[in-house]
XYZ file of C-alpha atoms in Angstrom:
148
model
C 98.018 122.997 94.022
C 97.307 119.156 93.448
C 95.017 120.149 90.817
C 93.396 116.385 89.195
C 96.527 114.265 91.537
C 94.515 111.806 92.427
C 96.727 109.293 94.140
C 96.360 108.532 98.038
C 99.145 109.841 99.809
C 98.658 107.479 102.467
C 99.482 110.130 105.447
C 103.401 109.769 104.556
C 106.347 111.436 102.672
C 105.983 109.966 98.775
C 109.610 108.106 99.191
C 108.329 106.472 102.427
C 104.648 105.643 100.788
C 106.702 103.917 97.689
C 108.607 102.063 100.229
C 105.502 100.784 102.409
C 103.605 99.193 99.110
C 106.979 98.150 98.221
C 107.018 96.156 101.275
C 102.999 95.140 101.002
C 103.189 94.451 97.916
C 106.098 91.848 98.637
C 103.903 90.123 101.303
C 100.626 90.137 99.494
C 102.876 88.175 96.410
C 104.437 85.883 99.473
C 101.921 84.548 101.432
C 98.423 85.310 99.221
C 96.936 87.153 101.974
C 97.722 90.208 104.162
C 95.669 92.123 106.899
C 96.061 96.118 107.018
C 93.943 99.236 106.104
C 91.317 99.216 104.273
C 93.210 102.539 102.758
C 96.528 100.816 102.351
C 94.192 97.818 101.012
C 92.808 99.359 98.302
C 96.078 101.218 97.119
C 98.006 98.122 97.223
C 95.412 96.037 95.160
C 95.782 97.787 92.342
C 99.353 97.366 92.154
C 98.971 93.518 93.434
C 97.224 93.285 89.735
C 98.902 95.216 87.662
C 102.198 92.907 89.263
C 100.563 89.677 88.038
C 99.441 91.290 85.041
C 103.038 92.105 83.712
C 104.043 88.061 84.882
C 102.090 87.051 82.546
C 103.861 88.435 79.545
C 105.582 85.987 77.342
C 108.857 88.043 77.453
C 110.007 86.775 80.728
C 113.256 88.476 80.953
C 111.326 91.586 80.975
C 108.484 90.278 83.009
C 111.257 89.669 85.439
C 112.787 93.216 85.107
C 109.688 95.138 84.954
C 108.198 92.708 88.746
C 111.399 93.788 90.294
C 110.498 97.688 89.790
C 107.522 96.416 92.467
C 109.025 93.861 94.512
C 112.063 93.710 97.177
C 112.434 89.805 97.267
C 113.292 87.714 94.612
C 111.510 84.574 96.045
C 107.861 86.714 95.557
C 109.215 87.463 91.715
C 109.713 83.709 91.040
C 106.213 83.331 92.597
C 104.676 85.451 90.349
C 106.307 84.153 87.043
C 105.855 80.588 88.449
C 102.927 80.253 90.545
C 100.460 82.743 90.011
C 101.346 83.448 86.207
C 99.696 80.115 85.886
C 97.247 80.109 88.155
C 95.467 82.916 86.784
C 96.020 82.098 82.991
C 92.472 82.502 82.020
C 91.628 85.393 83.765
C 92.603 88.303 83.028
C 92.028 90.990 85.944
C 90.668 90.981 89.282
C 92.980 88.808 90.919
C 92.893 90.017 93.903
C 90.198 91.514 96.344
C 89.947 93.724 99.633
C 87.554 92.127 101.990
C 86.310 94.537 105.282
C 87.603 92.989 108.875
C 86.335 95.153 111.489
C 88.240 97.786 112.876
C 91.658 97.890 114.936
C 91.221 98.108 118.812
C 93.573 100.734 119.663
C 92.795 103.545 116.954
C 89.369 102.713 115.714
C 91.538 102.022 112.001
C 89.349 100.282 109.586
C 90.428 96.681 108.575
C 90.929 94.759 105.660
C 92.278 91.949 104.454
C 93.760 91.732 100.950
C 93.426 88.178 99.825
C 94.282 86.467 96.125
C 91.720 84.860 94.735
C 91.560 81.150 94.798
C 94.537 81.371 97.115
C 95.452 78.161 99.171
C 95.147 80.275 102.267
C 91.853 79.151 104.510
C 89.638 82.030 105.485
C 88.169 82.071 109.087
C 85.192 80.217 108.866
C 82.202 80.447 111.793
C 83.372 76.756 113.010
C 86.902 78.109 114.373
C 85.090 81.262 115.707
C 82.410 78.453 117.912
C 85.726 76.384 118.695
C 87.699 79.561 120.083
C 84.813 80.487 122.031
C 84.402 77.102 123.118
C 87.434 76.916 124.675
C 87.772 80.824 126.129
C 83.897 78.708 128.265
C 85.918 76.099 129.670
C 89.191 78.228 131.165
C 87.238 80.808 132.082
C 85.202 77.863 134.658
C 86.924 78.183 138.205
C 87.990 75.151 139.471
C 86.809 74.470 143.606
C 90.348 74.334 145.563
C 90.439 72.054 147.673
C 90.112 72.636 151.974
C 93.542 72.627 153.326
């Protein structure tokens, strides 16, 4: 029986879930933003915040060993220790946020962006969307054919 087991299963076997979370945490730390399903983003948000908190530890050797349990790539560990720990010195929690995006076209799954707070990655703005729409309209105009 599953009494008081509150972790999300993510519709996978436990070892597959752990590997998927590890992959996604590595991606978030390297690229500072990923787009995934809302449920996955909610699970990963807590792990990302925990890893950044570990990176702020004063004993660097211990912090590196603990971070490597959550990520695959050494560059992600290095980025947490050198960049993200300094960026979030004054912040105690809430290093990431889940921003709902919409639904996926194929199966209608709810999508969300998992973004690190104060990230250098720009968000999609209305200007970009307007530019994309205007370029589509320009392409859709028919060019009259030359008579033979």
